[in-house]
Each structure stands twice: as C-alpha cells, then as structure tokens.
Coordinates of C-alpha atoms and ligand atoms in Angstrom, one line a residue:
X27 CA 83.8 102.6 119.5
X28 CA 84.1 101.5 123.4
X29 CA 87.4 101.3 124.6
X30 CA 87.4 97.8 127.1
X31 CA 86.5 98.8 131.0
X32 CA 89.7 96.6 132.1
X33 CA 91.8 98.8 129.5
X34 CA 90.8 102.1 131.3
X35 CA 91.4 101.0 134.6
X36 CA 94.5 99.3 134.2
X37 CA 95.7 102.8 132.5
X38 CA 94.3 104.6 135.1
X39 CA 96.0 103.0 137.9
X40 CA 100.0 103.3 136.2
X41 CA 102.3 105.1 137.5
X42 CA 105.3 105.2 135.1
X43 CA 104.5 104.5 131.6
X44 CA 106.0 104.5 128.5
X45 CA 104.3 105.2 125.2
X46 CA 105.6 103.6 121.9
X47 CA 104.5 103.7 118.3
X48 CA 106.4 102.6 115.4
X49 CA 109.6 103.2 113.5
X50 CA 109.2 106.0 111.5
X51 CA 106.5 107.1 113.3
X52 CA 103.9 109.0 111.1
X53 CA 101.4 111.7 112.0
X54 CA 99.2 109.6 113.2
X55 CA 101.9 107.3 115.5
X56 CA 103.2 110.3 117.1
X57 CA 99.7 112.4 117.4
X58 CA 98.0 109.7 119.6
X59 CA 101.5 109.1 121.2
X60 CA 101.8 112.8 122.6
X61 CA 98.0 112.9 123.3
X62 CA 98.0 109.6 125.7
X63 CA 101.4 111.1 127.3
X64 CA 99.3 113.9 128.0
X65 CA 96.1 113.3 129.3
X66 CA 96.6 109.6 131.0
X67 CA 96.6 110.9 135.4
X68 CA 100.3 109.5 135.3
X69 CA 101.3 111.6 132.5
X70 CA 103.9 109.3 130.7
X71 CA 106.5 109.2 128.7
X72 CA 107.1 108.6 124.8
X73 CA 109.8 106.3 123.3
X74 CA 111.7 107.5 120.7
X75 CA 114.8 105.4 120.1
X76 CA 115.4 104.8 117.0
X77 CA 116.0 107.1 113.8
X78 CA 115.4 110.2 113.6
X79 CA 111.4 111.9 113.1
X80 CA 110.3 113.0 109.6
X81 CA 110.0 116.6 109.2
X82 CA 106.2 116.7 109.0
X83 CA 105.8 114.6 112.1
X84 CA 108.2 116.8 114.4
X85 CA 106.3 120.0 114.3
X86 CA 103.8 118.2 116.7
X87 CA 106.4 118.2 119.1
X88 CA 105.9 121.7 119.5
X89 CA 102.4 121.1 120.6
X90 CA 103.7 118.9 123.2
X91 CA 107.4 119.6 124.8
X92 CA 106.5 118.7 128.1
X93 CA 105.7 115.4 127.4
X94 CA 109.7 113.6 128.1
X95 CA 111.3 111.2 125.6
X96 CA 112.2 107.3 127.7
X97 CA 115.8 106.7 127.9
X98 CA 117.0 103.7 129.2
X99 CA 116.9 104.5 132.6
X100 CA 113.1 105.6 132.4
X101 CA 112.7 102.0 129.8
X102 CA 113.6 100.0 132.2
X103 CA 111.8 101.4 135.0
X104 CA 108.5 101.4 133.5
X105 CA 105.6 99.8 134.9
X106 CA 103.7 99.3 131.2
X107 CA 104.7 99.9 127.4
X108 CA 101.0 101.1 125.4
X109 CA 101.8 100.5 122.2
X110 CA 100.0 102.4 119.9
X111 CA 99.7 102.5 116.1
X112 CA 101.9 99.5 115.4
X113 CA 100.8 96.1 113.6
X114 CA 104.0 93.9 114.2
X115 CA 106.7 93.8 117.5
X116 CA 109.7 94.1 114.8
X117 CA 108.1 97.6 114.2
X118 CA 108.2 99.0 117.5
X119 CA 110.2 101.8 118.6
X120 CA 111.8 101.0 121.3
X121 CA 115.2 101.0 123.3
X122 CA 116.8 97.4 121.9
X123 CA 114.3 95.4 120.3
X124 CA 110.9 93.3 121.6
X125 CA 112.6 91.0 123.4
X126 CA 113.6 93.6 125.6
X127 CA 109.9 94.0 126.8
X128 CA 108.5 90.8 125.9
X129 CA 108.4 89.9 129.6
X130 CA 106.5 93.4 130.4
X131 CA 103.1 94.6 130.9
X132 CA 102.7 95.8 126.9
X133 CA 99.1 97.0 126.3
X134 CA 98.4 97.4 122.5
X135 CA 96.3 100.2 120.8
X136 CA 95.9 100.0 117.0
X137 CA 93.8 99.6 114.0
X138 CA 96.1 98.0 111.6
X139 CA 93.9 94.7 110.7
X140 CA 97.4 92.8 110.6
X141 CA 98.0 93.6 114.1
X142 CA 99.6 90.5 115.5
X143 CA 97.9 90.9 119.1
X144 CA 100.9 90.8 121.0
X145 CA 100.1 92.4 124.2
X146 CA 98.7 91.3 127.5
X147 CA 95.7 93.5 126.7
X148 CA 95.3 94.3 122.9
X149 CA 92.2 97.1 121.6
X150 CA 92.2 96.8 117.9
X151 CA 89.8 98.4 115.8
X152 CA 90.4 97.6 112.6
X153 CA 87.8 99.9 111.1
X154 CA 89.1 103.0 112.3
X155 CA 89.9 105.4 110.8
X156 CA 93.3 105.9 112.7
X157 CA 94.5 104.9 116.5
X158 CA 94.0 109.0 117.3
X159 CA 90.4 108.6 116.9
X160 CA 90.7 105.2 119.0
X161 CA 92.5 107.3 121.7
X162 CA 89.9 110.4 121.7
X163 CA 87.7 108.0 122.5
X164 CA 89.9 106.3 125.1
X165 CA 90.2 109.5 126.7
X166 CA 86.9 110.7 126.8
X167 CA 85.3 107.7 128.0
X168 CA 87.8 107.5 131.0
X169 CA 87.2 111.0 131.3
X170 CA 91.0 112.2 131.2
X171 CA 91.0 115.9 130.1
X172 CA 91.5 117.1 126.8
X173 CA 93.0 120.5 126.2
X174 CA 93.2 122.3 123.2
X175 CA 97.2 120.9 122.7
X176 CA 95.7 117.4 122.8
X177 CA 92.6 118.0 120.9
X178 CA 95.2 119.1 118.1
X179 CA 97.2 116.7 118.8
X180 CA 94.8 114.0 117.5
X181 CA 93.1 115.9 114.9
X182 CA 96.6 116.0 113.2
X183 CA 95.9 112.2 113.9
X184 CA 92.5 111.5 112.3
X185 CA 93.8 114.3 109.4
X186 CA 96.7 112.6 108.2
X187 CA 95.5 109.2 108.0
X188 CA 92.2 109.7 106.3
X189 CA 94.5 112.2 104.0
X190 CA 92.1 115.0 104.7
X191 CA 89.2 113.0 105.0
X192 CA 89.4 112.0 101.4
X193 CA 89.7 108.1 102.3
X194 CA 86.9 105.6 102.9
X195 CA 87.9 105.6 106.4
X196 CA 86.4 108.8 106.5
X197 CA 83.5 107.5 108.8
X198 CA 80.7 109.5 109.9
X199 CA 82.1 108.6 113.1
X200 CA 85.5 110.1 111.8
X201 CA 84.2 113.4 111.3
X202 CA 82.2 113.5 114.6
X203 CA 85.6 112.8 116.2
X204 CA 87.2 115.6 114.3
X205 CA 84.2 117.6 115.0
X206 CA 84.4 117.1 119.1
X207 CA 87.9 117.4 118.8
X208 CA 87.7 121.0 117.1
X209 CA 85.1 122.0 119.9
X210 CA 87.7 121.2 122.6
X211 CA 90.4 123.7 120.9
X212 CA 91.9 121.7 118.2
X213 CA 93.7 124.3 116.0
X214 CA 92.7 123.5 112.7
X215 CA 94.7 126.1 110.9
X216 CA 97.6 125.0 112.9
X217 CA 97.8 121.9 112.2
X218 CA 96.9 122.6 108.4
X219 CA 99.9 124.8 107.9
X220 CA 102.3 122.4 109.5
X221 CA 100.7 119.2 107.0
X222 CA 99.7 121.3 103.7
X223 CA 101.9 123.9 103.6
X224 CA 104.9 123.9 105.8
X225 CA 107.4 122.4 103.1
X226 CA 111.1 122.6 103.5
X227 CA 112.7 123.3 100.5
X228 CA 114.3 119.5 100.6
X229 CA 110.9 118.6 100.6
X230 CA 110.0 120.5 97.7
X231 CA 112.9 118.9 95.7
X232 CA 112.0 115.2 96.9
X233 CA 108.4 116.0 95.2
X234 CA 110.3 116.9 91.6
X235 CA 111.8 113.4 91.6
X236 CA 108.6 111.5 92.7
X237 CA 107.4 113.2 90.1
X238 CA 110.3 113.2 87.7
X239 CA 110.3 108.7 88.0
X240 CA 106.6 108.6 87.6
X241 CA 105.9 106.0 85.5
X242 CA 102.3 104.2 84.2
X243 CA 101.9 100.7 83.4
X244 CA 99.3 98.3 82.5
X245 CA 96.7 100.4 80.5
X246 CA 97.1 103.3 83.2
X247 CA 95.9 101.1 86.0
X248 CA 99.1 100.9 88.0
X249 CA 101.2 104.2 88.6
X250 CA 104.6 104.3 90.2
X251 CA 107.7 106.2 91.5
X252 CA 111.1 105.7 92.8
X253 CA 113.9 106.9 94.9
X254 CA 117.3 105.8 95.0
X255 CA 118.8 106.7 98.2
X256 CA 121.3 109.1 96.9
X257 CA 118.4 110.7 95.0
X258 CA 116.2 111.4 98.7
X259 CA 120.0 112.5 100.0
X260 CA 120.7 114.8 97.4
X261 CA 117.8 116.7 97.8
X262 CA 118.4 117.1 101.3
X263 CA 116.4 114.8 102.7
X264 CA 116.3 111.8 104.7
X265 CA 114.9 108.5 104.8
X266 CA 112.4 109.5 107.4
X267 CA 111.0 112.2 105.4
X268 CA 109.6 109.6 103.3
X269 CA 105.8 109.7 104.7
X270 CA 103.0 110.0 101.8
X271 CA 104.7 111.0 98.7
X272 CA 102.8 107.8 97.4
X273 CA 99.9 110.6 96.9
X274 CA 101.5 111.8 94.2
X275 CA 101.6 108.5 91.6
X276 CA 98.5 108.1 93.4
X277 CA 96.8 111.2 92.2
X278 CA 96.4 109.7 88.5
X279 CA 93.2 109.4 87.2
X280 CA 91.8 105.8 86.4
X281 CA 94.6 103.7 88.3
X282 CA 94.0 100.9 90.5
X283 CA 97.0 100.5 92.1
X284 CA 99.9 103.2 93.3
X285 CA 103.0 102.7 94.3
X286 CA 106.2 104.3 95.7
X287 CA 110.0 102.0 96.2
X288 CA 111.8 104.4 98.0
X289 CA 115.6 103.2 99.0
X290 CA 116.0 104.1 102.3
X291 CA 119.0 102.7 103.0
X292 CA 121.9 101.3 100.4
X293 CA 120.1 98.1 99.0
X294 CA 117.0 98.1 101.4
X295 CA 113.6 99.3 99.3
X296 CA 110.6 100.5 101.1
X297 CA 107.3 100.0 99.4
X298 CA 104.5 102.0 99.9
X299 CA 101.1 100.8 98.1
X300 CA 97.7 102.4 97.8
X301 CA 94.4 100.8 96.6
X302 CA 92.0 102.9 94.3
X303 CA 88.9 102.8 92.7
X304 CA 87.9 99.8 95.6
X305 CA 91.1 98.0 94.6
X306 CA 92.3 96.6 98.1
X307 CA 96.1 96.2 98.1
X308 CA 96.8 94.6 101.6
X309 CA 97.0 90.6 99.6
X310 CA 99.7 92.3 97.9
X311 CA 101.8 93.5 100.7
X312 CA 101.2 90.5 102.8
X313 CA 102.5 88.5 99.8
X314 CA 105.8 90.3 99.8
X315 CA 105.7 90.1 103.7
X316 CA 104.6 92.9 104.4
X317 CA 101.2 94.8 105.9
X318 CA 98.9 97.7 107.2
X319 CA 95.1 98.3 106.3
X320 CA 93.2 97.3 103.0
X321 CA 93.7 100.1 100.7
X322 CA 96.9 101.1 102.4
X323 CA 99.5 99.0 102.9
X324 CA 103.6 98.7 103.1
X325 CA 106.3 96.4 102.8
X326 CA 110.0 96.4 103.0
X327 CA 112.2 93.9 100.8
X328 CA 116.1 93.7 100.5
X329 CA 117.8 94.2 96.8
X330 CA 118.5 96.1 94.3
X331 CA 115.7 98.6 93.5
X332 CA 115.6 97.8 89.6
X333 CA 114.6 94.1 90.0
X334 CA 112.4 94.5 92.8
X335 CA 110.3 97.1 90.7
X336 CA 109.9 94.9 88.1
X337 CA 109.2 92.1 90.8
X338 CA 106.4 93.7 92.3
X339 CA 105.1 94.9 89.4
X340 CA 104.4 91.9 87.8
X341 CA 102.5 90.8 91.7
X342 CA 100.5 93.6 90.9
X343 CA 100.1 93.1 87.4
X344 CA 98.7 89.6 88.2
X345 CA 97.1 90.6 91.4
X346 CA 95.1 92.6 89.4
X347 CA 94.4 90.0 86.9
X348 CA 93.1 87.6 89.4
X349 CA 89.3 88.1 90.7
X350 CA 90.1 88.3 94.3
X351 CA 91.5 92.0 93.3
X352 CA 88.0 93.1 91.7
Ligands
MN23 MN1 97.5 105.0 111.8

C-alpha cells in the first residue's frame, strides 16, 4: 500500500490543517484522526463539531490531549480539510455542513469502497483493512515520526475495525502493520482494556437489551436486535455509544446476515448490518441508501422502528434468496 508522492508533499508543505472523520466517529475515525494531528510537521488540528464522542472512542483522547479540537475560528482559517475514514460529504464532521468547505482544499483518506471521491486529491484503498493502517503507512513512507502515543493510536485503529483481527480484512499486511506498530511502542494492553474491558455500567445495561430483543429469523440465517431510543436512554446511554453492539446478534452460529436498528433519535433508525459465512451485505445497505465496506455496512432510514424491521427484513430475506447474495 503506497500512499501517492503528490499526497505526501502536499501534506507536508501545510501549515494549518484541519483533520475530519465522520459523525459518530468510531475507533478507527478518531485513531487515524489523532495520529495524522500528530505526526504531520504542521501538527494539525481535529474537527469535532457535532455530537458528542462514544464512550469507547473518547478514552483515545487521553492518548492525545495535545492534539486541539477546530472551532470556527481555526475552520475557517484552515489551509486544507484531510478527511479521513468517511465514505460520503453528508457524513462529515464538520463546523456547518459540506458546503461550507466545498470550495476548499479537502484531501480524502479512506477505504470505504462507497467513497464518493469528493476531494481534490482522494487515496482510497478499499481493501484495507481500516484508514489507521492507510495512515501508518502514510506516515512512515513520508517519514513523519511515530511515537509510542501514535503507534497506539492506530493500533486501536487496525484493532477495532478488523474486531480483533477476527475479520477477513485481517490481511497479512494487517498484522505486519499491527506488528510495526507494536515495535514503535504501541501499548497493546492499553488499548485492550479501554476496547475489551473498560465498560461503563450503562454499557453493561445496553448489552442486556441487545441481548434481551434478539430475535432469529429465516431458519437461523438472519439474527437481529433492537433499541428504542428510550430503551439506549434508560440505560444511561446515548446514541453515540451505539458503536458494535451488532457483534452480539452477530455472534450466532450458522447466520448469514446480522443486524442491529437502533433508534437514535425519536423516529430516526440506524441500521447496522454484518455479512457472515461470505455473505456480503453492502447490495443491501446501498438498497436502503445507505453504505460502508462488503461485509460491513450501515444505513440510516426515517420511521417508526416496528415497520422498518419488518421492511428490511424482508430485503434481507429476499436478498438472501437471490444468487447475487451466495
Ligand atoms: Mn474504518
């Protein structure tokens, strides 16, 4: 994976830039967000408008304080947005919306295979296994340092989205990443408390519903769960703590297809869907209007939660039915 000459030297030579992911920003989003702020000879700093962070994403803050948040002021000054991590311009997370930056210098980083290519220079890599692997490699081939904070920083990265390197994207090339990464002082044990066993209580009690609404369908082959919004408040938790609970319908034996509708806000259903046993589940999303990578893939659709269950289910249902899903 060879990050583009023109992409290194054009980084090289900012001098006030701002680093965006998108909303809801997962491990991975923030990871390579903090690392670039980090190592790139400008230093620069994140964007984080909108929302507020999930609580397992915020913990990688603390490996990264220094690095400032872009308000307004510091938006509007900018010289460049990088925009890494983010398939579509409606999901970036910035001050006001794309149209506010349109007009700029916006260099895109990502290995969504949806990605829309909307910046002036675009680096996508849709095989991946997340954009903090892309940005390792970024980094060391313009030979920006990497300390042990970054090196964490994107192992976090390349941990979360290959869900412990238990995914296909799992790459040889994956774990030779990880492997360099752990060499330059990437704290492993660290970084595993804060994703594997750092859960708030809320947390905990968010888990008991998912499982709790866990339903199977269709001979076993499709799992699902559910969260009404007053159901992720009541536990004492927030829309943005909604990251991968998906792994929990997911974790069914002999299913194809896993999904979580989580509510996050009044009438607005998130959908998160995962492929298994070489089932891909991006034609679904992209059906519904949504996107992300083959076996991992989101949407978000307006309505009430109890039809749009049975409306996606029956996608799936003949999705699944169809031989494009074999
Ligand atoms: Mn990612």
């Amino acid at each position: 994976m060879t990050p583009p000459d023109e992409l290194i030297r054009v980084l090289g030579d900012l001098r006030q830039p701002v680093i965006g992911g998108h909303i809801n920003p997962d491990v991975d989003a923030m990871g390579s967000m903090l690392a670039l702020a980090r190592a790139l000879p400008s230093r620069g700093a994140i964007a984080l408008p909108r929302g507020h962070v999930g609580k397992k994403v915020a913990f990688l803050r603390q490996l990264a304080p220094e690095v400032p948040v872009a308000d307004a002021d510091r938006q509007a000054a900018a010289d460049a947005f990088v925009v890494l991590d983010t398939a579509t311009t409606s999901r970036i997370n910035i001050n006001g919306t794309w149209e506010a930056i349109a007009d700029r210098f916006v260099i895109n980083i990502d290995h969504h295979i949806t990605n829309a290519d909307y910046g002036r220079i675009n680096w996508i890599v849709d095989d991946a296994s997340s954009t903090s692997e892309m940005v390792f490699h970024l980094i060391r081939a313009a030979g920006w340092p990497i300390d042990g904070a970054t090196a964490s920083l994107l192992y976090a990265g390349l941990y979360a989205d290959t869900a412990g390197f238990s995914l296909p994207s799992a790459t040889p090339q994956a774990f030779e990443a990880a492997a360099a990464l752990v060499r330059l002082g990437a704290d492993i044990e660290r970084v595993g408390t804060y994703l594997c066993r750092s859960q708030h209580l809320s947390e905990f009690e968010l888990l008991r519903r998912v499982y709790h609404n866990t339903r199977l369908v269709e001979n076993g082959t499709i799992s699902y769960s559910t969260l009404t919004y007053e159901e992720i408040t009541s536990s004492g938790c927030t829309p943005e703590d909604i990251d991968d609970q998906v792994s929990i319908p997911r974790s069914l034996s002999g299913i194809r297809i896993a999904m979580l509708f989580s509510e996050i806000e009044p009438g607005v259903i998130r959908i998160n869907l995962r492929g298994e046993n070489g089932t891909p589940v991006l034609p679904i999303a992209v059906k519904l209007g949504g996107g992300g990578h083959r076996f991992s893939a989101g949407v978000r659709i307006r309505g009430p939660i109890a039809s749009i269950v049975e409306r996606v289910i029956a996608e799936a249902v003949a999705y699944l039915a169809a031989p494009e899903s074999a």
